[in-house]
Coordinates of N, CA and C and ligand atoms in Angstrom, one line a residue:
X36 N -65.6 30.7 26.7 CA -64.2 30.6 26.1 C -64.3 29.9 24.8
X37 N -63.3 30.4 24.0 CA -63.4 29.5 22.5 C -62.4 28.6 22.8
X38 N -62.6 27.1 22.1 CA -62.1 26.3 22.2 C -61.2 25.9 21.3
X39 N -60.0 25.7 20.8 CA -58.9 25.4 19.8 C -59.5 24.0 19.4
X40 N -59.5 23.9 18.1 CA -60.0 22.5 17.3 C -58.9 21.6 17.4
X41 N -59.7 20.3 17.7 CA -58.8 19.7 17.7 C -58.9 19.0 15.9
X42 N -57.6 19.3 15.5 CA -57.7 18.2 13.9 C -57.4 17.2 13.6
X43 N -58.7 16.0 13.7 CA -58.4 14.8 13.3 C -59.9 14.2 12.4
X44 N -59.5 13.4 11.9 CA -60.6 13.0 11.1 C -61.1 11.9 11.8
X45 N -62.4 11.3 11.7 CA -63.4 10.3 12.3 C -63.3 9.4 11.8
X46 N -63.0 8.0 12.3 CA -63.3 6.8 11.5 C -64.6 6.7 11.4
X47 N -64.9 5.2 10.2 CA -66.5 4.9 10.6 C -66.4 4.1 12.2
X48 N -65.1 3.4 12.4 CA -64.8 2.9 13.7 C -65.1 3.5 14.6
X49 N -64.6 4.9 14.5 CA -64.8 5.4 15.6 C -66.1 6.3 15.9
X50 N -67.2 6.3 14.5 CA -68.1 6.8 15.2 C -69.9 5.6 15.5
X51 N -68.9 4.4 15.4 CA -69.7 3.5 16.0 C -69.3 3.3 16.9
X52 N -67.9 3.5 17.8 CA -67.7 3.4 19.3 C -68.4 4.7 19.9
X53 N -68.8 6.2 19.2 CA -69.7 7.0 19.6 C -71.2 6.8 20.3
X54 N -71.7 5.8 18.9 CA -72.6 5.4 19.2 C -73.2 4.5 20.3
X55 N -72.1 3.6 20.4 CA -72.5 3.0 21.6 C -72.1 3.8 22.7
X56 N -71.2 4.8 22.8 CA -70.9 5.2 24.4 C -72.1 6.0 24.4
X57 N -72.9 6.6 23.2 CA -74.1 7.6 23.8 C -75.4 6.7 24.4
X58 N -74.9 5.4 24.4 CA -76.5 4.8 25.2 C -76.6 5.1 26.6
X59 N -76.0 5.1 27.3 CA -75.9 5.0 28.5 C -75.5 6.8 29.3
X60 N -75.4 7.6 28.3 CA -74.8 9.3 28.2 C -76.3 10.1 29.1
X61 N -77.3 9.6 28.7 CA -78.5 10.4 29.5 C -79.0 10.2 30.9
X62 N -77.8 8.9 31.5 CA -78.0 8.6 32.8 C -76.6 9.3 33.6
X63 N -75.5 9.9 32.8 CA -74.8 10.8 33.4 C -75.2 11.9 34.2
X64 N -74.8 11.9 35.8 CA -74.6 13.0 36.2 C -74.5 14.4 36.2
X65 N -75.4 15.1 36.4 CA -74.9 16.5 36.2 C -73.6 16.5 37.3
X66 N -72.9 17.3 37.2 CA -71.5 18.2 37.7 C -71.6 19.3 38.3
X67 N -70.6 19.4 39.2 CA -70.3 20.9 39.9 C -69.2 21.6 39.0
X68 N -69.6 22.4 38.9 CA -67.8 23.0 38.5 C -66.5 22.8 39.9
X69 N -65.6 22.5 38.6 CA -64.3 22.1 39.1 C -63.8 23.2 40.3
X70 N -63.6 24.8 39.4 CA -63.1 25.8 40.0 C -63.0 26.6 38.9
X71 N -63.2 28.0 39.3 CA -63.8 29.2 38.8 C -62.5 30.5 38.7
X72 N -61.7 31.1 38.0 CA -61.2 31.7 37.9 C -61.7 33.0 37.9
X73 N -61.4 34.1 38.9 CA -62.2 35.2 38.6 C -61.3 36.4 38.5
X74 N -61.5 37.2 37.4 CA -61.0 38.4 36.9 C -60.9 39.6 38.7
X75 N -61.9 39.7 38.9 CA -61.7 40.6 39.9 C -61.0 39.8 40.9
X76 N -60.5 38.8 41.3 CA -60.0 37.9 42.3 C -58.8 38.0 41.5
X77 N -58.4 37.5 40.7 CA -56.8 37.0 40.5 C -56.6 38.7 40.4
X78 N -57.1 39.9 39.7 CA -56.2 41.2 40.2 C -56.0 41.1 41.5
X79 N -56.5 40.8 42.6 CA -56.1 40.6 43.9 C -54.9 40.3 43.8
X80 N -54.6 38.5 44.1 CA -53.2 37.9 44.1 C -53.7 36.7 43.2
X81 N -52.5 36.0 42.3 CA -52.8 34.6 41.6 C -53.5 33.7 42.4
X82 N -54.1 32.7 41.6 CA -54.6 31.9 42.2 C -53.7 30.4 42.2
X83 N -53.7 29.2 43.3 CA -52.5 28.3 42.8 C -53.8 27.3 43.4
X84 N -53.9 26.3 42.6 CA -54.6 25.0 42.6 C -54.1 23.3 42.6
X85 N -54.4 22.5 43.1 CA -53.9 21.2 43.7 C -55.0 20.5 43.6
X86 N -55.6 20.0 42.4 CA -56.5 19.2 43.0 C -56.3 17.4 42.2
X87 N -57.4 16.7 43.1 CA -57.6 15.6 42.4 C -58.8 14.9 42.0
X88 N -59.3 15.3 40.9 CA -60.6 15.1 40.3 C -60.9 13.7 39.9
X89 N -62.2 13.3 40.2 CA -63.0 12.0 40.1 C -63.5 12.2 38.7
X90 N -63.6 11.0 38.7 CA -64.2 10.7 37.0 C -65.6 11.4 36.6
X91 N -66.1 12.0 36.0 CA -67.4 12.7 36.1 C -66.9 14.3 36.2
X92 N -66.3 14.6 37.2 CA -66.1 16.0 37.3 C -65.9 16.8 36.2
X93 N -64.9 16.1 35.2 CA -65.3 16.8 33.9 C -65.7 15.6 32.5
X94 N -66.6 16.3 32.1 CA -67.3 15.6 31.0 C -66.2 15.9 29.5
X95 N -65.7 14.7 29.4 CA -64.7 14.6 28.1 C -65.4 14.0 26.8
X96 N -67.1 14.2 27.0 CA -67.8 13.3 25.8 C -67.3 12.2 25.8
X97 N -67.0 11.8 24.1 CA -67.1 10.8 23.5 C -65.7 10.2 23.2
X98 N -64.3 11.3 23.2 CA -63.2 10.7 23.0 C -62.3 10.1 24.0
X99 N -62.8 10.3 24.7 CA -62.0 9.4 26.5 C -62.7 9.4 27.5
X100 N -62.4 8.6 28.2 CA -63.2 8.2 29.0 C -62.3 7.9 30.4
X101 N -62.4 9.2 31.3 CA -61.5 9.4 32.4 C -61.3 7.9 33.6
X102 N -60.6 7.3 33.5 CA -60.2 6.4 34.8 C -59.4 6.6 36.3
X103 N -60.0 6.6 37.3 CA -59.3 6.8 38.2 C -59.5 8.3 38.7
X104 N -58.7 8.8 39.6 CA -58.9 10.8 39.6 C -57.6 11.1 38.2
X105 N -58.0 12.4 38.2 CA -57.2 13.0 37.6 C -56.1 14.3 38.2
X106 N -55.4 14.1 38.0 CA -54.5 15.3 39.1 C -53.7 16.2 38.3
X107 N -54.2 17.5 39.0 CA -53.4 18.6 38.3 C -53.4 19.4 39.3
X108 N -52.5 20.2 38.5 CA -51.8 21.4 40.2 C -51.8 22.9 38.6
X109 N -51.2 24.2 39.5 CA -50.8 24.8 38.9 C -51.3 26.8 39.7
X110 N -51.3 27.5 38.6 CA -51.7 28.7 38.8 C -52.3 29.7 37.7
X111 N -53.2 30.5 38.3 CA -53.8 31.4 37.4 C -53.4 32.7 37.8
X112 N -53.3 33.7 37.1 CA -52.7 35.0 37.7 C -53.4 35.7 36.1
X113 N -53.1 37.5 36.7 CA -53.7 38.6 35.4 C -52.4 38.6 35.0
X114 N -52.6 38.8 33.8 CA -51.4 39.3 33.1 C -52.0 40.8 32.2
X115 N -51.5 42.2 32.2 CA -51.9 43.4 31.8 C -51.9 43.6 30.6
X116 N -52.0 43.3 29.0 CA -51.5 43.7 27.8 C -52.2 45.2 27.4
X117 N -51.0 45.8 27.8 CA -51.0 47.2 27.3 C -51.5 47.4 26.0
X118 N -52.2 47.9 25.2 CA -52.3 47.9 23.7 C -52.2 49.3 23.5
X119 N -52.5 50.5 24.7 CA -52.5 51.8 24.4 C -52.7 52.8 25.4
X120 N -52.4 53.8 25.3 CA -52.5 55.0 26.4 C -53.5 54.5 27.0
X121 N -54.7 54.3 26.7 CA -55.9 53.9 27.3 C -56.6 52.3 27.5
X122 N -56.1 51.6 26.3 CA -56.7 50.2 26.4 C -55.5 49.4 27.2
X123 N -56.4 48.7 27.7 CA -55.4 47.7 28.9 C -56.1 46.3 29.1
X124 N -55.9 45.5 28.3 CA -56.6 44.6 28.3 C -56.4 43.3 29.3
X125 N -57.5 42.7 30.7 CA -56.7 41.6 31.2 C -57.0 40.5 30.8
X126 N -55.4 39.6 30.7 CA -55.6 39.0 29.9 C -55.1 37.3 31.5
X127 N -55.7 36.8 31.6 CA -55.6 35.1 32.3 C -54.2 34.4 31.8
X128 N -53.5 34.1 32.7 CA -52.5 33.4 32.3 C -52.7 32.1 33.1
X129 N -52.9 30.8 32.8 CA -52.9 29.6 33.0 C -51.6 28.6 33.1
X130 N -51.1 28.3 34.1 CA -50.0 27.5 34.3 C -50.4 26.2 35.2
X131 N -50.2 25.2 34.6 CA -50.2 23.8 35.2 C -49.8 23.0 34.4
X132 N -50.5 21.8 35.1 CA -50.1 20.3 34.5 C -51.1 19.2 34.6
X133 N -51.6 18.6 34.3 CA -52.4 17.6 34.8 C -51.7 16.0 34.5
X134 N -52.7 14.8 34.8 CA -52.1 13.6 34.8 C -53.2 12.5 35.4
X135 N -53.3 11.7 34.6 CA -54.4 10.3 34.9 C -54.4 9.1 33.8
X136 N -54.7 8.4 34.2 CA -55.4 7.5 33.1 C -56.8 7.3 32.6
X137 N -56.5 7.2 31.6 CA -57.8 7.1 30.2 C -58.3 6.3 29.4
X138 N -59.4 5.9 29.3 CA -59.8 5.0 28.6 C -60.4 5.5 26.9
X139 N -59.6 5.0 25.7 CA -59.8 5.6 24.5 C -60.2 4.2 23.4
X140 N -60.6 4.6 22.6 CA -61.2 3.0 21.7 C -60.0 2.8 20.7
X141 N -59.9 1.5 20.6 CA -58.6 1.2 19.3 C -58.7 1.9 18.3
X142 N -57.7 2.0 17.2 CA -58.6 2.9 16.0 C -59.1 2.1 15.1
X143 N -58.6 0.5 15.5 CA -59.1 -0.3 14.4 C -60.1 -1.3 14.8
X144 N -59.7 -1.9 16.2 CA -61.2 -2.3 16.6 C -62.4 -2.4 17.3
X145 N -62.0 -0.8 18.1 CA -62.6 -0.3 18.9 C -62.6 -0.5 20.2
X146 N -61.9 -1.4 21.2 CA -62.2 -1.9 21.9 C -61.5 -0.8 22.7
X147 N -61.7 -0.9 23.6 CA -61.8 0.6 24.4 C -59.9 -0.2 25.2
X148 N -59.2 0.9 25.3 CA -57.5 0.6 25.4 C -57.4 1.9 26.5
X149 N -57.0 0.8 27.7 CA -56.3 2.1 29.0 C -55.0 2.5 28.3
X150 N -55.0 4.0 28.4 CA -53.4 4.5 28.9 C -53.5 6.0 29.4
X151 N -51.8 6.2 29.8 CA -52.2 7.2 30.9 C -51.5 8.9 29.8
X152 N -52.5 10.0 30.3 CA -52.1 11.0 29.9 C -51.5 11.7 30.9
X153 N -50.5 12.8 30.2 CA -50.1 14.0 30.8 C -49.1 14.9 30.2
X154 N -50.0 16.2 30.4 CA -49.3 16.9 30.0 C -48.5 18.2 30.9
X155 N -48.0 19.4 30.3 CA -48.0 20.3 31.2 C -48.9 21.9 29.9
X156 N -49.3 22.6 30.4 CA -49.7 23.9 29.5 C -49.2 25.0 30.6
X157 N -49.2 25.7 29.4 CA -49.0 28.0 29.7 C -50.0 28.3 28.6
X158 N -50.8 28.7 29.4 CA -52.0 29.1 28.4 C -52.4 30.9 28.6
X159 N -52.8 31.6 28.1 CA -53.3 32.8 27.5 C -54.7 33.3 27.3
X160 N -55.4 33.4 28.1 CA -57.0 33.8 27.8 C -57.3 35.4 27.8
X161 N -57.6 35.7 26.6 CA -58.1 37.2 26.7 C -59.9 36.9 26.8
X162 N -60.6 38.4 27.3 CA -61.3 38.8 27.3 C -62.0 38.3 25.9
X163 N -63.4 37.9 26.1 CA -64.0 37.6 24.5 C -64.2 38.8 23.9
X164 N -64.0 39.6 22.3 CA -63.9 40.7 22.4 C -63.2 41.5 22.1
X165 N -61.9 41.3 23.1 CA -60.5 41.9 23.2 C -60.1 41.8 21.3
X166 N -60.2 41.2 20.5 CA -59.6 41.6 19.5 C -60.6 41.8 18.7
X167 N -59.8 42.6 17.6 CA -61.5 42.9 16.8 C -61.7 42.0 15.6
X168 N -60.7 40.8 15.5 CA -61.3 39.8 14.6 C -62.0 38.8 15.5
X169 N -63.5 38.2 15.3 CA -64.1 37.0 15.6 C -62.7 36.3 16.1
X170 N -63.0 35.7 17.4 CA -61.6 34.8 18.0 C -61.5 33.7 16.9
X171 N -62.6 33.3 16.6 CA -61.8 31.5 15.7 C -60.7 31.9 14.4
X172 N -61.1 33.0 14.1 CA -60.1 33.6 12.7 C -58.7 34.0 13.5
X173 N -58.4 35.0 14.5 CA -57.5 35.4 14.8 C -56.8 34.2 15.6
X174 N -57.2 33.2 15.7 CA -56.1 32.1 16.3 C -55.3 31.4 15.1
X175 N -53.8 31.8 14.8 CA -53.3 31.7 13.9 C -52.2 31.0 14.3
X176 N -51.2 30.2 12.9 CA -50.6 29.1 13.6 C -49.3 29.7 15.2
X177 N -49.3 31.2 14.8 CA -48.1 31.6 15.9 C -49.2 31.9 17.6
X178 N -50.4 31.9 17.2 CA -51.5 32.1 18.1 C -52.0 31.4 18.8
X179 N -51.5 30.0 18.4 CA -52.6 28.7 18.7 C -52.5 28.6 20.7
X180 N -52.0 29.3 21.1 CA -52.2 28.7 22.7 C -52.9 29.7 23.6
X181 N -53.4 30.9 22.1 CA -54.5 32.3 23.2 C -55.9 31.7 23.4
X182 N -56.7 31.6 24.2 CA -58.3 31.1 24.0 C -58.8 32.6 24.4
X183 N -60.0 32.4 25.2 CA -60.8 33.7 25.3 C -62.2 32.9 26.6
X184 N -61.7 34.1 27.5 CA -62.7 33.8 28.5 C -64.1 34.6 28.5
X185 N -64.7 34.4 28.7 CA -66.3 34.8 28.7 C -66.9 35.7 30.0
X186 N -67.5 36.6 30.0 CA -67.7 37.3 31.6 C -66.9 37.0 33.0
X187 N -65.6 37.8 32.8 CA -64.8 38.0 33.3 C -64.4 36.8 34.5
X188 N -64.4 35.2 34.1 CA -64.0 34.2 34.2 C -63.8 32.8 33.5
X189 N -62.8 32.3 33.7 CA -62.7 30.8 33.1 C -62.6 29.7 34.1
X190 N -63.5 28.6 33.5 CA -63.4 27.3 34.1 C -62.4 26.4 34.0
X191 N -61.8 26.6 35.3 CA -60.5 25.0 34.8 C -61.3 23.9 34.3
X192 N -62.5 23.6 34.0 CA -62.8 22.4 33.6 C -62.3 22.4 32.1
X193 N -63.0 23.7 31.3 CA -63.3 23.9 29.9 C -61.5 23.5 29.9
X194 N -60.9 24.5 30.8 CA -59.1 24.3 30.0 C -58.3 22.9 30.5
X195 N -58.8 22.2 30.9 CA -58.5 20.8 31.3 C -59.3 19.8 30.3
X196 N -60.3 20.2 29.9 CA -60.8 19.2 28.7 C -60.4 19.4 27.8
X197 N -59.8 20.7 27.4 CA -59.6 21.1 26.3 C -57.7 20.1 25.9
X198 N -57.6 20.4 27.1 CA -55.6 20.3 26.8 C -56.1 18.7 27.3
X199 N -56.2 18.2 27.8 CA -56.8 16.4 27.9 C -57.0 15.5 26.0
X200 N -57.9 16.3 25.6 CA -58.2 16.2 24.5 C -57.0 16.7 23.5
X201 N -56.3 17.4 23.6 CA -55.3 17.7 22.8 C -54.2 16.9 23.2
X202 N -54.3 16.5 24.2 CA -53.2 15.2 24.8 C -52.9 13.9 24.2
X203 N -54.5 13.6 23.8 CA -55.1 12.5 23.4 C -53.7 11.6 22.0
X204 N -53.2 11.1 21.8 CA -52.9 10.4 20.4 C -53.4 10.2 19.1
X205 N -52.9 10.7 18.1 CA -53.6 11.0 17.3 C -54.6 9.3 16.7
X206 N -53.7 8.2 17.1 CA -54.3 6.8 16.8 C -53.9 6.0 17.9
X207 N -54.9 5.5 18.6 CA -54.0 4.3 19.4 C -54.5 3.0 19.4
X208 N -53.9 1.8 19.5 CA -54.6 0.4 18.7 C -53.7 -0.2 20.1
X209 N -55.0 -1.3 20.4 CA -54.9 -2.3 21.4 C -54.1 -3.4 21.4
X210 N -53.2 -3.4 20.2 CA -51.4 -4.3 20.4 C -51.3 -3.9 18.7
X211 N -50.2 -3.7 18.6 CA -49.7 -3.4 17.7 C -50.0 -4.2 16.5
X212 N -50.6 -5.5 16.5 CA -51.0 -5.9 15.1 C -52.9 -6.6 15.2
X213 N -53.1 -6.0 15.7 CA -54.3 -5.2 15.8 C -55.1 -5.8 14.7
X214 N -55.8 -7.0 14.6 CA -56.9 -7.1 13.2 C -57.7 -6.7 13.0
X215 N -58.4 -5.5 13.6 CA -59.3 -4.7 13.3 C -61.2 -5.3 13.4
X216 N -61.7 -4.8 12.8 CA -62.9 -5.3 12.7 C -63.4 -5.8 11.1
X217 N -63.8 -6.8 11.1 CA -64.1 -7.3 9.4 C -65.2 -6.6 8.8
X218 N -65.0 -6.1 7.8 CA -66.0 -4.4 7.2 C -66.5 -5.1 6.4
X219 N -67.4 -5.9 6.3 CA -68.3 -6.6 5.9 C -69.1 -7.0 7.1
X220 N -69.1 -7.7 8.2 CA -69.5 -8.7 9.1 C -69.3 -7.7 10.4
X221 N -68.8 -7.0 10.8 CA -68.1 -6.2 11.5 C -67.5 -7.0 12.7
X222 N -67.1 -8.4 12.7 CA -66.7 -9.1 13.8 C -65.5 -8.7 14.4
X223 N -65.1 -8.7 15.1 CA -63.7 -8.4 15.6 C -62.5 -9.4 15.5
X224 N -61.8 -9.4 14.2 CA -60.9 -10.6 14.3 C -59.7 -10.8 14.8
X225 N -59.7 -10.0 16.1 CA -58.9 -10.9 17.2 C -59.7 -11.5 18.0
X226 N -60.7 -11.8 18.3 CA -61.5 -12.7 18.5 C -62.2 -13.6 18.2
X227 N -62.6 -13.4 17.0 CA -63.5 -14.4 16.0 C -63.3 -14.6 15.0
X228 N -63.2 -15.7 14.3 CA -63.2 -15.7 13.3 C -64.4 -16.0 12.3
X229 N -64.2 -15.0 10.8 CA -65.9 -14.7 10.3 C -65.5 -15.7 9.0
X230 N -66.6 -15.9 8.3 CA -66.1 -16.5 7.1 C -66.1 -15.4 5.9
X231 N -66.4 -14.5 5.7 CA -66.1 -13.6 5.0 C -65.1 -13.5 4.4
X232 N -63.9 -13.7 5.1 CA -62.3 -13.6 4.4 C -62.3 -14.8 3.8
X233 N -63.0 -15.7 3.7 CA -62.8 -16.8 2.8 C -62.8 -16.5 1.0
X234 N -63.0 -15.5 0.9 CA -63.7 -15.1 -0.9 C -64.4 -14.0 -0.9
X235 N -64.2 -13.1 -2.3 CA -65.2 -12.6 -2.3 C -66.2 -12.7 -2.6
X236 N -67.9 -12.6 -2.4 CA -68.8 -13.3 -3.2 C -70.1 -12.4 -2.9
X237 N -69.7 -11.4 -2.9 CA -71.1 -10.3 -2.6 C -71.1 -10.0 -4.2
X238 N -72.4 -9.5 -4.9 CA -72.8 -8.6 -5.9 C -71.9 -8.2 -6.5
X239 N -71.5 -7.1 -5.3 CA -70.6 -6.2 -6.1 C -69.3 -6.8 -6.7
X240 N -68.5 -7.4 -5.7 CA -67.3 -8.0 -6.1 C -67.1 -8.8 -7.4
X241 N -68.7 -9.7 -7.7 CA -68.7 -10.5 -8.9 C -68.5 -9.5 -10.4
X242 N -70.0 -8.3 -10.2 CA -69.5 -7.5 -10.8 C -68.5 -6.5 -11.4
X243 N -67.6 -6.5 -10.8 CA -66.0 -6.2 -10.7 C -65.3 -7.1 -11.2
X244 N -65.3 -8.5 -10.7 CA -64.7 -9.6 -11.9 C -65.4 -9.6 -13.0
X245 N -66.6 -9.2 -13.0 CA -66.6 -9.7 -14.5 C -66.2 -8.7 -15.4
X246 N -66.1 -7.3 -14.6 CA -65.2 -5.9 -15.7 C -64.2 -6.4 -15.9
X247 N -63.8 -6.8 -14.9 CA -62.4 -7.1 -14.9 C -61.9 -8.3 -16.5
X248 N -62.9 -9.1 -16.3 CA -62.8 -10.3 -17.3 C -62.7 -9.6 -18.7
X249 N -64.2 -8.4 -18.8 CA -64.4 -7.9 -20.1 C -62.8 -7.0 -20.8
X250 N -62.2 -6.2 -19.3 CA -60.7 -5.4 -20.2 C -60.1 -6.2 -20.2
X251 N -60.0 -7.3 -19.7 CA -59.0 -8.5 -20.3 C -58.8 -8.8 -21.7
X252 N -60.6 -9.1 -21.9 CA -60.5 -9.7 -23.6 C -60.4 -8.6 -24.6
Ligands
ZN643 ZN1 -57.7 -3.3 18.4
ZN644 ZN1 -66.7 -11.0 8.4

């Protein structure tokens, strides 16, 4: 299934909290799948799901970091989109909700900040295929909630990481006045204090005063 982008830009903050969460990433667990939606099964009758998932079950990489279970309920069923005398395309309709808590990194000092998500989705999966533009082009802004399933099933994992991650906040900081990390020293100054903020006195900075001195005179 194609995945909807999520659009946000990277701090350097945040991709030194990448870095350290990938030290310890090669001693992760492989996984079972969560649960398996099947094209020939849901023409049967919908499918309705209740579960409560352990941390690990689904792998959310680098931007959260699942606490606790996670609980979602909901239903999958065919939906038929006629397109013509002959074409009949089936298309997955996704209905639930999920709900847990998450652990995500400040945006300014990284220190990793519980809070809880939840959302609810109605989601849309055609056939990969089904349209005859490449799926990432034809997801357009009135389009944005169709995805695309792959050999006539989808993984609730992929559509729970997906809508998790789109849950996510676009910034969240560990108290609101937050002092970030010192970008020089990289200390954390809500805990420490660096001498850095005393002056500037690196290379560069002198060099800058002294421009500064020359458009003066
Ligand atoms: Zn912080
Ligand atoms: Zn410093």
């Amino acid at each position: 299934m194609t995945l909807l982008r999520r659009k946000s830009g990277r701090s350097l903050a945040h991709l030194h909290w990448l870095f350290c969460r990938s030290l310890p990433g090669a001693l992760k667990m492989l996984y079972a799948h969560t649960m398996e939606f099947k094209v020939p099964e849901l023409e049967r009758e919908p499918v309705n799901f209740d579960l409560e998932l352990k941390p690990g079950a689904i792998d959310f990489g680098d931007e959260a970091e699942q606490m606790g279970n996670l609980a979602t309920s909901g239903s999958a069923e065919v939906i038929h989109e006629h397109r013509g005398p002959k074409e009949i395309v089936p298309d997955i309709r996704l209905r639930g909700r999920f709900a847990g808590q998450f652990q995500v990194p400040c945006a300014r000092c990284i220190e990793p900040v519980e809070i809880p998500l939840a959302a609810e989705f109605d989601l849309i999966f055609r056939p990969i295929g089904a349209d005859s533009e490449p799926p990432e082009r034809s997801i357009t802004a009135s389009e944005t909630e169709i995805g695309y399933y792959q050999k006539d099933s989808l993984l609730l994992e992929d559509v729970l990481r997906e809508q998790v991650l789109l849950s996510l906040p676009v910034r969240t900081l560990c108290k609101p006045d937050c002092k970030g990390l010192c970008p020089r020293c990289g200390a954390n100054r809500n805990t420490q204090a660096c001498s850095c903020e005393v002056g500037p006195n690196d290379p560069r900075w002198e060099a800058l005063t002294g421009l500064r001195g020359r458009i003066k005179s």
